[in-house]
Amino acid sequence: MAVDTLLAAAITEPLVTAARESLGAATSDSVPDWVVNLIENRIEVYTNPAGEAQKANYQTHQTYGLTDEIPVSIHGVEIGRLAVRELLP
């Protein structure tokens, strides 16, 4: 039975740099990587990786703060939005 990964998130404190360095290690090209930055109360979303999977360089990087909503898409279709303030402690 095949399992599709639709979201990968790294929740870190205080190792944000290490989380950023591990991006792309376990996901496919179509799955965004999230870094939940508890120190700065924001979520970083990385998409469109290029290069080797273990050292992907992301073509798109968006940072969302407490007042933002993150669009959630499956296969390129937005299915909803997540409020950052509801995801962070």
Tab-separated table of C-alpha atoms in Angstrom:
chain	number	residue	atom	x	y	z
A	1	MET	CA	0.000	0.000	0.000
A	2	ALA	CA	1.512	3.323	-1.082
A	3	VAL	CA	1.348	6.277	1.264
A	4	ASP	CA	1.468	9.846	-0.046
A	5	THR	CA	3.164	12.492	2.062
A	6	LEU	CA	1.346	15.801	1.790
A	7	LEU	CA	3.151	17.809	4.467
A	8	ALA	CA	6.486	17.580	6.255
A	9	ALA	CA	7.158	19.835	9.231
A	10	ALA	CA	10.202	20.304	11.461
A	11	ILE	CA	9.263	21.635	14.890
A	12	THR	CA	12.419	22.878	16.517
A	13	GLU	CA	13.609	24.738	19.551
A	14	PRO	CA	16.282	26.081	19.529
A	15	LEU	CA	17.860	24.312	16.546
A	16	VAL	CA	16.258	26.297	13.716
A	17	THR	CA	19.468	26.310	11.666
A	18	ALA	CA	19.754	22.521	11.883
A	19	ALA	CA	16.123	22.164	10.791
A	20	ARG	CA	16.741	24.369	7.762
A	21	GLU	CA	19.805	22.295	6.848
A	22	SER	CA	17.795	19.046	6.961
A	23	LEU	CA	15.086	20.269	4.584
A	24	GLY	CA	14.366	17.997	1.648
A	25	ALA	CA	15.895	14.934	3.273
A	26	ALA	CA	12.677	12.924	3.474
A	27	THR	CA	10.236	14.454	1.016
A	28	SER	CA	9.441	14.535	-2.658
A	29	ASP	CA	9.505	17.521	-5.009
A	30	SER	CA	5.790	18.197	-4.556
A	31	VAL	CA	5.748	18.246	-0.736
A	32	PRO	CA	6.466	21.564	1.000
A	33	ASP	CA	8.850	21.590	3.951
A	34	TRP	CA	7.829	23.628	6.982
A	35	VAL	CA	10.090	24.935	9.741
A	36	VAL	CA	8.092	25.874	12.820
A	37	ASN	CA	10.278	28.558	14.396
A	38	LEU	CA	9.170	28.743	18.035
A	39	ILE	CA	11.795	31.330	18.914
A	40	GLU	CA	10.572	33.945	16.417
A	41	ASN	CA	6.894	32.829	16.395
A	42	ARG	CA	6.737	32.125	12.700
A	43	ILE	CA	6.462	29.297	10.216
A	44	GLU	CA	8.779	29.081	7.218
A	45	VAL	CA	7.466	27.184	4.175
A	46	TYR	CA	9.946	25.966	1.560
A	47	THR	CA	8.750	24.740	-1.862
A	48	ASN	CA	10.049	23.932	-5.345
A	49	PRO	CA	13.330	22.196	-4.449
A	50	ALA	CA	16.078	21.992	-7.052
A	51	GLY	CA	19.200	19.862	-6.906
A	52	GLU	CA	19.961	16.715	-4.948
A	53	ALA	CA	17.311	15.585	-2.458
A	54	GLN	CA	19.735	15.606	0.467
A	55	LYS	CA	20.890	19.180	-0.270
A	56	ALA	CA	17.932	20.771	-1.984
A	57	ASN	CA	18.021	24.453	-2.841
A	58	TYR	CA	14.503	25.792	-2.604
A	59	GLN	CA	13.270	28.155	-5.289
A	60	THR	CA	10.418	29.437	-3.093
A	61	HIS	CA	10.555	30.416	0.576
A	62	GLN	CA	7.709	32.154	2.403
A	63	THR	CA	7.664	33.247	6.040
A	64	TYR	CA	4.351	33.475	7.889
A	65	GLY	CA	3.901	35.433	11.129
A	66	LEU	CA	1.270	35.237	13.868
A	67	THR	CA	-1.281	37.275	11.901
A	68	ASP	CA	-0.911	35.236	8.691
A	69	GLU	CA	-2.703	32.232	7.267
A	70	ILE	CA	-0.837	29.498	5.384
A	71	PRO	CA	-2.521	28.133	2.260
A	72	VAL	CA	-2.687	24.331	2.201
A	73	SER	CA	-2.730	22.653	-1.208
A	74	ILE	CA	-3.018	19.076	-2.371
A	75	HIS	CA	-1.771	18.386	-5.880
A	76	GLY	CA	-1.776	22.112	-6.658
A	77	VAL	CA	-5.343	22.769	-5.456
A	78	GLU	CA	-5.795	24.943	-2.366
A	79	ILE	CA	-8.049	23.085	0.062
A	80	GLY	CA	-7.907	25.520	2.970
A	81	ARG	CA	-5.817	27.804	5.129
A	82	LEU	CA	-4.219	27.391	8.553
A	83	ALA	CA	-3.971	30.325	10.951
A	84	VAL	CA	-0.397	30.571	12.255
A	85	ARG	CA	-1.578	31.778	15.681
A	86	GLU	CA	-3.508	28.514	16.084
A	87	LEU	CA	-0.467	26.389	15.255
A	88	LEU	CA	2.021	28.033	17.622
A	89	PRO	CA	1.947	27.767	21.412
